[in-house]
mmCIF file of C-alpha atoms in Angstrom:
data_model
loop_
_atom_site.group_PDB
_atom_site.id
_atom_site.type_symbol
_atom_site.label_atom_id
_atom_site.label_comp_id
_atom_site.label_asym_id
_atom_site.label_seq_id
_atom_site.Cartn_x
_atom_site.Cartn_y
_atom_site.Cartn_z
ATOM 1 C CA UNK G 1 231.406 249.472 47.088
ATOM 2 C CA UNK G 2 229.453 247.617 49.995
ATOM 3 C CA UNK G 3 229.863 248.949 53.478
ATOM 4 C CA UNK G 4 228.262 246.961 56.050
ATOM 5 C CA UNK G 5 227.949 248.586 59.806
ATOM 6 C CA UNK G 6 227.024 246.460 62.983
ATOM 7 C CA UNK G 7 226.977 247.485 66.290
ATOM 8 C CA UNK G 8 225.474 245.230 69.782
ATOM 9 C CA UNK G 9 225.105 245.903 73.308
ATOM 10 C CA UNK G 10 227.336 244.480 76.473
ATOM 11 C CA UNK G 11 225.577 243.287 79.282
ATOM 12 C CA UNK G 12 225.246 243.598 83.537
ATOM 13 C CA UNK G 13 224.652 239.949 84.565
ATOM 14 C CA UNK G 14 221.876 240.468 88.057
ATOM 15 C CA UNK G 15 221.960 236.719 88.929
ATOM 16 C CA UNK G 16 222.780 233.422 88.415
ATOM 17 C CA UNK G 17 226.044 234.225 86.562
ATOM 18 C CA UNK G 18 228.714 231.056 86.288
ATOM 19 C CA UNK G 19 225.424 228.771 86.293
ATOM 20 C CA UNK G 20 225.718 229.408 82.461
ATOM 21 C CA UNK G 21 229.043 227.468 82.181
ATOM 22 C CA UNK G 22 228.237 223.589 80.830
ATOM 23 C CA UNK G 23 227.831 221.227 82.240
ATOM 24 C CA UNK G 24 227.443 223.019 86.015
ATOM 25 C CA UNK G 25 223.563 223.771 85.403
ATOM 26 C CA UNK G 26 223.148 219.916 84.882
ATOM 27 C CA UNK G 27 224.636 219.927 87.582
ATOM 28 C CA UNK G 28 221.965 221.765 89.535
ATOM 29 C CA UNK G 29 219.464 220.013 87.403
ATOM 30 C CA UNK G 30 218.315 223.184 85.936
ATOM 31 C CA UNK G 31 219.364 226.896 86.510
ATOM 32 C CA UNK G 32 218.443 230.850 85.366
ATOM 33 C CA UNK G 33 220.601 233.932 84.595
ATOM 34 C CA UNK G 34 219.108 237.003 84.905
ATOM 35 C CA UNK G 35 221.080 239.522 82.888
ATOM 36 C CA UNK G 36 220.505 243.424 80.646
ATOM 37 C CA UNK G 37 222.155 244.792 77.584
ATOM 38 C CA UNK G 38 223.414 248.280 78.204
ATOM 39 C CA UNK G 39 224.771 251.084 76.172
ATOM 40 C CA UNK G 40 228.375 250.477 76.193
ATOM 41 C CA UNK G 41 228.722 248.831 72.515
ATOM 42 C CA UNK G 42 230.928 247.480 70.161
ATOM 43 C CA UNK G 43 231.322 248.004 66.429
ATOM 44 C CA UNK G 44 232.135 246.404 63.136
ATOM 45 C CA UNK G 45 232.635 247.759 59.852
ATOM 46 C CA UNK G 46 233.063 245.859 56.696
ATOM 47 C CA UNK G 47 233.914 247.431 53.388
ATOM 48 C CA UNK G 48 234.324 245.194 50.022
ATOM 49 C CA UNK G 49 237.409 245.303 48.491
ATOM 50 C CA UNK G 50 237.517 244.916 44.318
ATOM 51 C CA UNK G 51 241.145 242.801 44.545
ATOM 52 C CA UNK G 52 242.039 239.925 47.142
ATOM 53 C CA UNK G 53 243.732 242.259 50.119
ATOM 54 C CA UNK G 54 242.468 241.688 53.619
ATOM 55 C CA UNK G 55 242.923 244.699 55.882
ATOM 56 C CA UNK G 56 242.132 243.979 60.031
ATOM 57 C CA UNK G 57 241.717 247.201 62.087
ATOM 58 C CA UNK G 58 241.183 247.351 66.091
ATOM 59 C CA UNK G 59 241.128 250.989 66.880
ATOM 60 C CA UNK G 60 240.542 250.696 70.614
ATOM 61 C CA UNK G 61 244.027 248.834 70.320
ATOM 62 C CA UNK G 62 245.468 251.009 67.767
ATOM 63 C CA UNK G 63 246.410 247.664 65.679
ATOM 64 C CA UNK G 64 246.087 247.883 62.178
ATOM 65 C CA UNK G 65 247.346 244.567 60.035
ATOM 66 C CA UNK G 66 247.377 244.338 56.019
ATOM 67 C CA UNK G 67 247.412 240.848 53.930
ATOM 68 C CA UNK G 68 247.730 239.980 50.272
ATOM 69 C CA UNK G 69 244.772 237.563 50.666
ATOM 70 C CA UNK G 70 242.336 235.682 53.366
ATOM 71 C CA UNK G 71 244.883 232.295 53.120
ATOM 72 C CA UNK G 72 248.088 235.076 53.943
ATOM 73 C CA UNK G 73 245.374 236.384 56.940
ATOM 74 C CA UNK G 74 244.543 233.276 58.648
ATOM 75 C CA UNK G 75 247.972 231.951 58.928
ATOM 76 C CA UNK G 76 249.383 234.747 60.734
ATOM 77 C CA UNK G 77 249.627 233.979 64.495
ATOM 78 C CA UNK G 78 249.401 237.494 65.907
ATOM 79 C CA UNK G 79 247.525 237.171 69.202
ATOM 80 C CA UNK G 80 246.538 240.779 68.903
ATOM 81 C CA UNK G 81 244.120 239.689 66.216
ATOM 82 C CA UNK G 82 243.494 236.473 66.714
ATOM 83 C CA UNK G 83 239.596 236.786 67.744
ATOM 84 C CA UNK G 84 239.311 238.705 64.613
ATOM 85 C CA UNK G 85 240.786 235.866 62.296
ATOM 86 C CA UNK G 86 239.032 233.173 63.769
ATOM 87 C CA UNK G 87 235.663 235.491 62.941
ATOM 88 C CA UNK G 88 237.469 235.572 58.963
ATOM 89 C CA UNK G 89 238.368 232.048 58.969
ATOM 90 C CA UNK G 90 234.395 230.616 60.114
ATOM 91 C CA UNK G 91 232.903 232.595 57.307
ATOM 92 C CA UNK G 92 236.037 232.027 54.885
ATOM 93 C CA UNK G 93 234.588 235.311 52.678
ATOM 94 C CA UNK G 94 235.730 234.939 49.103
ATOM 95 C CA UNK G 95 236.320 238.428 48.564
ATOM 96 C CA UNK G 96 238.697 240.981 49.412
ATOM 97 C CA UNK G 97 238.072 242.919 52.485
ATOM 98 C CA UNK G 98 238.832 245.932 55.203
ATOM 99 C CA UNK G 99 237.590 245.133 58.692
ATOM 100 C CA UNK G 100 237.584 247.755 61.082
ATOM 101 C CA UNK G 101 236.226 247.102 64.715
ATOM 102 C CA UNK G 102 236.099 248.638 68.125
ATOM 103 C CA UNK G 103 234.909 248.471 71.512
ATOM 104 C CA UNK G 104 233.704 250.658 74.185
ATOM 105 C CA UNK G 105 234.209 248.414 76.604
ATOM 106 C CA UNK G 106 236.933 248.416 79.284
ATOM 107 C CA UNK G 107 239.587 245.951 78.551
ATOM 108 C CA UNK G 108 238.536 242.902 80.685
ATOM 109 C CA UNK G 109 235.655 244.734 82.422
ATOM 110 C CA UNK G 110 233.428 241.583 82.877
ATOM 111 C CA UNK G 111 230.623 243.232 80.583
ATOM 112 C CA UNK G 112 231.082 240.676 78.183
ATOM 113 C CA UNK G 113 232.720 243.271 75.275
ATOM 114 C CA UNK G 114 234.728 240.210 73.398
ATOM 115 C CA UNK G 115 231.471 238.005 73.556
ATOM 116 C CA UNK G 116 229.848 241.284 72.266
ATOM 117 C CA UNK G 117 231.778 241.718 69.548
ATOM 118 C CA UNK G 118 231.800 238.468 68.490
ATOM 119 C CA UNK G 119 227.634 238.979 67.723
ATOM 120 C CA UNK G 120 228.692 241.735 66.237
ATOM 121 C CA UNK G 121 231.155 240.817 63.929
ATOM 122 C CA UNK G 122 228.873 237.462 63.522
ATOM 123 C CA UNK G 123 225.718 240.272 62.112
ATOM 124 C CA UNK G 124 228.171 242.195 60.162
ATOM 125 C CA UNK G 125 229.537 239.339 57.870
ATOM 126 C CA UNK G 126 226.339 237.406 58.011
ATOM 127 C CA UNK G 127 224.838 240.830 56.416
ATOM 128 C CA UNK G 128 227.525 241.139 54.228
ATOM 129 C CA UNK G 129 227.524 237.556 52.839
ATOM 130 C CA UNK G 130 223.936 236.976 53.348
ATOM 131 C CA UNK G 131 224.135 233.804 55.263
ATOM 132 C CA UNK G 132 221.451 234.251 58.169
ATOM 133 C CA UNK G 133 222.223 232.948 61.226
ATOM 134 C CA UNK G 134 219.139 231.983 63.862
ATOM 135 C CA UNK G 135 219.714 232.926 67.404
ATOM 136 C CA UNK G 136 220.763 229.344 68.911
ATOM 137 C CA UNK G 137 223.157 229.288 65.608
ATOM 138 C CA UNK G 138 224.871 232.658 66.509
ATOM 139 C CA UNK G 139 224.975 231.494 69.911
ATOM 140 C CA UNK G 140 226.647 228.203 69.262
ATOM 141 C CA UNK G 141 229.151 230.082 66.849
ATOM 142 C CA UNK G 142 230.514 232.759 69.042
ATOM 143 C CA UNK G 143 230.556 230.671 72.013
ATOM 144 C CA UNK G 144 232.497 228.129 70.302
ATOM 145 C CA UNK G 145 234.701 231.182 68.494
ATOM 146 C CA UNK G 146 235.797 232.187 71.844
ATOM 147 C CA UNK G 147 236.648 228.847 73.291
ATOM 148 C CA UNK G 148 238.963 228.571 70.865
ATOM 149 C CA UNK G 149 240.622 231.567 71.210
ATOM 150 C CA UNK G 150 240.604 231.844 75.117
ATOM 151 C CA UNK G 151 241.438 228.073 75.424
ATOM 152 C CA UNK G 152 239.361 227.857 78.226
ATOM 153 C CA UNK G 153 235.411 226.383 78.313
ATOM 154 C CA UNK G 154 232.798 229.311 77.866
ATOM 155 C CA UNK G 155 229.438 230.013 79.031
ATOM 156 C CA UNK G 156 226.872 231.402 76.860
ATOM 157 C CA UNK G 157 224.795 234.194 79.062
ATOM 158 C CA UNK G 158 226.803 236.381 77.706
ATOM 159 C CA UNK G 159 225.778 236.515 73.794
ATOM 160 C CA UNK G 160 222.139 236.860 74.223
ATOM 161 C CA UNK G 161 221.976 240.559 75.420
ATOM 162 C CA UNK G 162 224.187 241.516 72.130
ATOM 163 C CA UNK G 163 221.564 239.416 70.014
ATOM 164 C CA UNK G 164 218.302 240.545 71.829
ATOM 165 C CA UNK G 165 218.547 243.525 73.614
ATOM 166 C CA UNK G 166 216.581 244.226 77.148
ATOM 167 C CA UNK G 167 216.218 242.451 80.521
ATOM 168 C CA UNK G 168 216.897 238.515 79.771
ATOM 169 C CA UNK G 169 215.831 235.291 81.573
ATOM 170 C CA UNK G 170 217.999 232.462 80.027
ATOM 171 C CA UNK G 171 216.772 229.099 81.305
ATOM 172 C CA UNK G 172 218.970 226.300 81.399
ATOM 173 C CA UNK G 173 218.229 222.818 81.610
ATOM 174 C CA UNK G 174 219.062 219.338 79.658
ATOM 175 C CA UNK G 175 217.484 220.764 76.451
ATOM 176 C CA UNK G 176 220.050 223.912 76.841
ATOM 177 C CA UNK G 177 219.280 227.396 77.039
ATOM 178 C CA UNK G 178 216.168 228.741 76.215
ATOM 179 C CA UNK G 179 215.859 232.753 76.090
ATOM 180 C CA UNK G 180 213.273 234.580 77.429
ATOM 181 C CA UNK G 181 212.470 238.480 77.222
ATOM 182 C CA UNK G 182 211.161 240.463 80.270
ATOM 183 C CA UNK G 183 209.293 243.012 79.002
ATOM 184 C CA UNK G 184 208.176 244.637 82.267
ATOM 185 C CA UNK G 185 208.912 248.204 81.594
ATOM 186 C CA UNK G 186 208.233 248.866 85.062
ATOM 187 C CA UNK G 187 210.754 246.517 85.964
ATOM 188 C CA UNK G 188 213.270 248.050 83.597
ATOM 189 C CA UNK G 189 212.878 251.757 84.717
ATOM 190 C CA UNK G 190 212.811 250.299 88.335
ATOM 191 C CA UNK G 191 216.630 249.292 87.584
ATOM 192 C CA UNK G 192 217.878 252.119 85.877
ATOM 193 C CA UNK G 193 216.865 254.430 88.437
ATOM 194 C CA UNK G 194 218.910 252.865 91.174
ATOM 195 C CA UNK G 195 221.872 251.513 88.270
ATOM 196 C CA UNK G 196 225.380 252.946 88.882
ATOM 197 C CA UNK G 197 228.143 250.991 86.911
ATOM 198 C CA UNK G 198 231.880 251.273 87.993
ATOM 199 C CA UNK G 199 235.180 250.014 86.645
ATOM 200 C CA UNK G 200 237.361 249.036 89.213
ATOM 201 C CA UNK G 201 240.442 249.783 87.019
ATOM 202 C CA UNK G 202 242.052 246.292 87.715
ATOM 203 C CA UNK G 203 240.872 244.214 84.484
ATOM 204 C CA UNK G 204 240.175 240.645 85.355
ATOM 205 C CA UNK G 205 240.240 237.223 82.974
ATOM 206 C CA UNK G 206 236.937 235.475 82.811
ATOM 207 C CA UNK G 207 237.867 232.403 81.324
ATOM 208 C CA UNK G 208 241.041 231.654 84.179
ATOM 209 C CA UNK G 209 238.411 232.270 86.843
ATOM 210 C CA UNK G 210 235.558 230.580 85.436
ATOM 211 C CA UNK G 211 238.293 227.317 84.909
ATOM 212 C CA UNK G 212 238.939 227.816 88.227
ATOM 213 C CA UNK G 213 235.088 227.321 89.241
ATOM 214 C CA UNK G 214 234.784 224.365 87.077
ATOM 215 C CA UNK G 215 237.575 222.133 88.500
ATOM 216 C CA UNK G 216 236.675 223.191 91.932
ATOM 217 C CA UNK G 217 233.040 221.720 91.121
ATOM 218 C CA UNK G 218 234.008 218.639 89.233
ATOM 219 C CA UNK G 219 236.831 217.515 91.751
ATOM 220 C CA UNK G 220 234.545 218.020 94.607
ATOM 221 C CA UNK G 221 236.601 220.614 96.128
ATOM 222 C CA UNK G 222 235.624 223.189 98.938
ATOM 223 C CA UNK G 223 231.926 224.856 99.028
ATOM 224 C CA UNK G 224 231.600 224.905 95.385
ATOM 225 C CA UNK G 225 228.579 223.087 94.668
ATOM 226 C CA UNK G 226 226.873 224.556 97.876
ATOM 227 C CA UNK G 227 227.513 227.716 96.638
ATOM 228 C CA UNK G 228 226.386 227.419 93.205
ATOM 229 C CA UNK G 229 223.361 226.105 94.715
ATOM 230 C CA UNK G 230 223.143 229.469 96.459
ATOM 231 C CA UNK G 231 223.672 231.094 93.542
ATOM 232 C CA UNK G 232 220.579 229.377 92.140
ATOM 233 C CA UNK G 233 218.450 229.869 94.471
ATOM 234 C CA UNK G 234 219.157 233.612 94.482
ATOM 235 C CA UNK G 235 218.348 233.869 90.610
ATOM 236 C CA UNK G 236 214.975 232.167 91.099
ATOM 237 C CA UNK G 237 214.378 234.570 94.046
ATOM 238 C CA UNK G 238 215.309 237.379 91.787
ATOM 239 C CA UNK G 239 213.094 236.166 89.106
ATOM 240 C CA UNK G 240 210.235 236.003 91.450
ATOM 241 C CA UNK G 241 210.512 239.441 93.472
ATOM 242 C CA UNK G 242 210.791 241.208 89.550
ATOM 243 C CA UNK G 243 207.788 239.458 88.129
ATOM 244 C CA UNK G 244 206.049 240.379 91.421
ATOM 245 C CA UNK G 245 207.361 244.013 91.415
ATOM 246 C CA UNK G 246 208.772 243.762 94.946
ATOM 247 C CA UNK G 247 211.556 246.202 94.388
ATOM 248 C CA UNK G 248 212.647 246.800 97.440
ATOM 249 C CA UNK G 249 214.299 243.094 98.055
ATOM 250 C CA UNK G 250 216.723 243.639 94.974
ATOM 251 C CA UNK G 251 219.155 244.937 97.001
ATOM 252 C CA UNK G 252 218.632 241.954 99.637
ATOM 253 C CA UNK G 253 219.031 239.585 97.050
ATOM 254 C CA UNK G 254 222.178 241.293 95.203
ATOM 255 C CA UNK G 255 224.234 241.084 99.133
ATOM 256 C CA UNK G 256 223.003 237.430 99.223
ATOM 257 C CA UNK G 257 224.742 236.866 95.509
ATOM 258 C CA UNK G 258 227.727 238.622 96.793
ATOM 259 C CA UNK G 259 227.998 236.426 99.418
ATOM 260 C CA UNK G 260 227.609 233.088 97.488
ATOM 261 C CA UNK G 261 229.598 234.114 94.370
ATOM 262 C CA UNK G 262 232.964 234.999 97.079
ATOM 263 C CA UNK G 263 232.014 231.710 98.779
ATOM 264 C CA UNK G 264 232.584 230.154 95.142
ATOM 265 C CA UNK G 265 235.941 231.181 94.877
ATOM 266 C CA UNK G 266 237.900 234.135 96.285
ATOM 267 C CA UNK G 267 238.832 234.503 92.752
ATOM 268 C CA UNK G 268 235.521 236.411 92.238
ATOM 269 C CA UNK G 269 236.445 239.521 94.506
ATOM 270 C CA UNK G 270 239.628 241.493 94.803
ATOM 271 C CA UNK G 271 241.101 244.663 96.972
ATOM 272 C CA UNK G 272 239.689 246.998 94.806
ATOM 273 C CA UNK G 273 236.248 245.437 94.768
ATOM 274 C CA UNK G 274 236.280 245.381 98.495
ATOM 275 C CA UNK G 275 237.468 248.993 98.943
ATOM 276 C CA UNK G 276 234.399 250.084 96.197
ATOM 277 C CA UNK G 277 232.245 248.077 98.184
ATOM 278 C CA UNK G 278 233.013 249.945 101.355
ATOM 279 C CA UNK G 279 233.181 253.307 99.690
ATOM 280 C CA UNK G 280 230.075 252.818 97.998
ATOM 281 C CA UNK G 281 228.139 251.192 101.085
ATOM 282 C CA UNK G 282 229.284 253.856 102.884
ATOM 283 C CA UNK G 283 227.752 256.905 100.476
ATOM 284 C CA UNK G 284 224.493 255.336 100.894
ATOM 285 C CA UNK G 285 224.524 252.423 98.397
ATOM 286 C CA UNK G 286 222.219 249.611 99.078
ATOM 287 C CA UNK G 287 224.212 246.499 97.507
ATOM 288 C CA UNK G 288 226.914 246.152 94.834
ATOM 289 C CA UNK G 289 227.406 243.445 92.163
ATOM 290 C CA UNK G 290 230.354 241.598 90.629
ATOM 291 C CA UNK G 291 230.035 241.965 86.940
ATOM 292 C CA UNK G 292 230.920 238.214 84.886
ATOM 293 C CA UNK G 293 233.614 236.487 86.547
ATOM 294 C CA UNK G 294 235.088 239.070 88.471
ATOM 295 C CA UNK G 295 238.453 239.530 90.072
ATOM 296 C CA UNK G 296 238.319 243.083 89.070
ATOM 297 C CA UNK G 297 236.578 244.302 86.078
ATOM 298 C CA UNK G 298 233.342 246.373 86.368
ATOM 299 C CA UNK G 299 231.093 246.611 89.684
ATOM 300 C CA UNK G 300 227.370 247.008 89.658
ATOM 301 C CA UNK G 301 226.643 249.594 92.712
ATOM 302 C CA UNK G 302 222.743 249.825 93.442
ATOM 303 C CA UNK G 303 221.793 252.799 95.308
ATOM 304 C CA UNK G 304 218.759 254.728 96.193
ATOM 305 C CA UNK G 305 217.940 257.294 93.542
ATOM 306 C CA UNK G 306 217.868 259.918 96.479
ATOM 307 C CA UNK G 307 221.834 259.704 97.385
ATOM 308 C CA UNK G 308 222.910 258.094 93.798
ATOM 309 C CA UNK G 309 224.666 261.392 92.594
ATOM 310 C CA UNK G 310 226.480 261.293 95.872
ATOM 311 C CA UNK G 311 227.723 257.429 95.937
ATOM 312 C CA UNK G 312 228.751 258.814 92.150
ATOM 313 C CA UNK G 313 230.628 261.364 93.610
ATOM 314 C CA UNK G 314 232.344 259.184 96.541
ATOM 315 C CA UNK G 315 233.407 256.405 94.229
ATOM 316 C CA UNK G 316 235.039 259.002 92.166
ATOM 317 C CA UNK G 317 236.984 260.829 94.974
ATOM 318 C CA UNK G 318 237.852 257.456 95.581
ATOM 319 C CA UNK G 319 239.582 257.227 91.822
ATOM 320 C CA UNK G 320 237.230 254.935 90.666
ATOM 321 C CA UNK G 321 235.901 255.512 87.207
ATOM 322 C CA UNK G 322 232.169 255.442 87.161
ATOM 323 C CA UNK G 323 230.985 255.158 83.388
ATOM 324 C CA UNK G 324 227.975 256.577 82.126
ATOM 325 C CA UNK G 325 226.080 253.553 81.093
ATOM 326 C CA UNK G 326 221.843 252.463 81.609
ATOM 327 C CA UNK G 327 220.184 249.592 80.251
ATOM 328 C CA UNK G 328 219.047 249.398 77.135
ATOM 329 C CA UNK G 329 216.585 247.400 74.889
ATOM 330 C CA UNK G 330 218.150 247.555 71.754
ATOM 331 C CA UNK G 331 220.011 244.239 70.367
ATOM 332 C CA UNK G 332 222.119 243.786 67.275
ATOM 333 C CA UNK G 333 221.618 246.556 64.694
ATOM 334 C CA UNK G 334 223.136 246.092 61.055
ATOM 335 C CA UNK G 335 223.321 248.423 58.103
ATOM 336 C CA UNK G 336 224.130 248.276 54.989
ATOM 337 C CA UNK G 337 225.610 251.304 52.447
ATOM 338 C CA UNK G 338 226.625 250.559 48.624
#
């Protein structure tokens, strides 16, 4: 019996989130997000059936759904599994199957864990079916995948950590995006030692904010544009202080993206991200970072490595839940049993 495993990364964006979101970076003319995979994962198993059943597990969600065939799967309306079935119903498999998936993710952290799975799910039945998928294909798919489930326009930053692994430059311009790896390793220790992630335990909704941001920009309303121009110019900044190895201006840079991104929309932060900010700031942290679209979700806290155990400590005596994740340079990984 075939068993096929996949597993992918979620991701910390650093900069230049939002700009991702088409059509704002033609907008801007062109833009760059700066983002890393880290070790907080997702899963998908897929094990061949010898009859017609169709069997969808979640077991983060303890959901667990049965069919009598693919046709009987894709016309149930269960919102529970709906990402799922739109996953079943793009590669229409024409065998019997049991899917079985789960994430590590918090439940609308802002790491990116549904855009994760989706390149997971998108390796596993690729594997399974053995119809290989480039890159910009997978990255078209999921994207679109998700728009259709959330309803809501999508950006595509998010996908390329699960697909590549590592510290990612994604350039956008008229032509698209075009990937690039940064394979400074002293730029990717340099992170990881001052790298504290924490979940604000309010879980936000990407795709409502990110709406938000996009009819603010199109109908000319308030400091959008300005500020996604800030938010620009910050990622290029970024971009240029890592390639130079001028570490100590991260955490300049990271307040300066604060700043812009809350200018965006006040959508973006929330009273738990503002009391983590203060706690953490207060411990000895340097800068903190809204993770995706924010609104709650997961907060990027940079600190010095000299007080980090002690900003870890603060933010829990504050009942925040600090979880033990570092970037990673592993992508997509798929295997196959049977």
């Amino acid at each position: 019996m075939t068993k096929v495993s996949a597993k992918s990364p979620t991701r910390v964006d650093l900069a230049g989130g939002t700009l991702d979101l088409w059509p704002l970076y033609t907008f801007l003319g062109r833009a760059t997000t700066l983002n890393v995979a880290i070790d907080i994962f997702t899963y998908a198993e897929i094990t061949q059936r010898s009859d017609r059943q169709v069997t969808l597990i979640i077991d983060d969600m303890s959901a667990k759904k049965t069919y009598a065939s693919v046709e009987e799967c894709l016309a149930d309306e269960d919102g529970s599994f709906r990402l799922l079935r739109e996953h079943v119903r793009y590669w229409k498999p024409p065998f019997g199957f049991e899917l079985r998936t789960r994430s590590e993710s918090p439940v609308g952290g802002g790491l990116g864990g549904s855009s994760s799975l989706s390149v997971t799910l998108l390796g596993a039945f690729s594997r399974w079916l053995d119809r290989k998928l480039t890159v910009d294909q997978a990255v078209t798919a999921a994207s679109n995948i998700e728009a259709k489930v959330l309803h809501v326009p999508t950006g595509t930053q998010d996908y390329y950590p699960p697909l590549l692994g590592g510290l990612n430059l994604l350039h956008y311009s008229a032509d698209g995006c075009k990937p690039q790896k940064f394979v400074s390793k002293a730029c990717f220790a340099e992170i990881e030692k001052h790298f504290i992630l924490v979940y604000t335990g309010k879980p936000h909704q990407s795709g409502l904010n990110n709406w938000e941001v996009l009819k603010d920009t199109i109908e000319k309303r308030g400091n959008a544009m300005a500020a996604l121009g800030e938010l620009k110019v910050v990622a290029d900044e970024m971009v240029r202080v890592l390639n130079a190895g001028h570490w100590s201006a991260i955490k300049d840079l990271l307040n300066e993206e604060y700043n812009a991104r809350v200018k965006l929309s006040s959508v973006f932060t929330s009273p738990e991200i503002e009391r983590l900010k203060r706690v953490s700031l207060e411990a000895g942290a340097e800068a903190v970072k809204i993770c995706g679209a924010g609104g709650g979700g997961c907060v990027l806290v940079w600190s010095p490595p000299e007080v980090r155990e002690g900003v870890i400590k603060q933010c829990r005596n504050a009942g925040f839940q600090v979880l033990p994740a570092r970037p990673i340079e592993q992508g997509l990984a798929v295997e196959v049993a049977g």
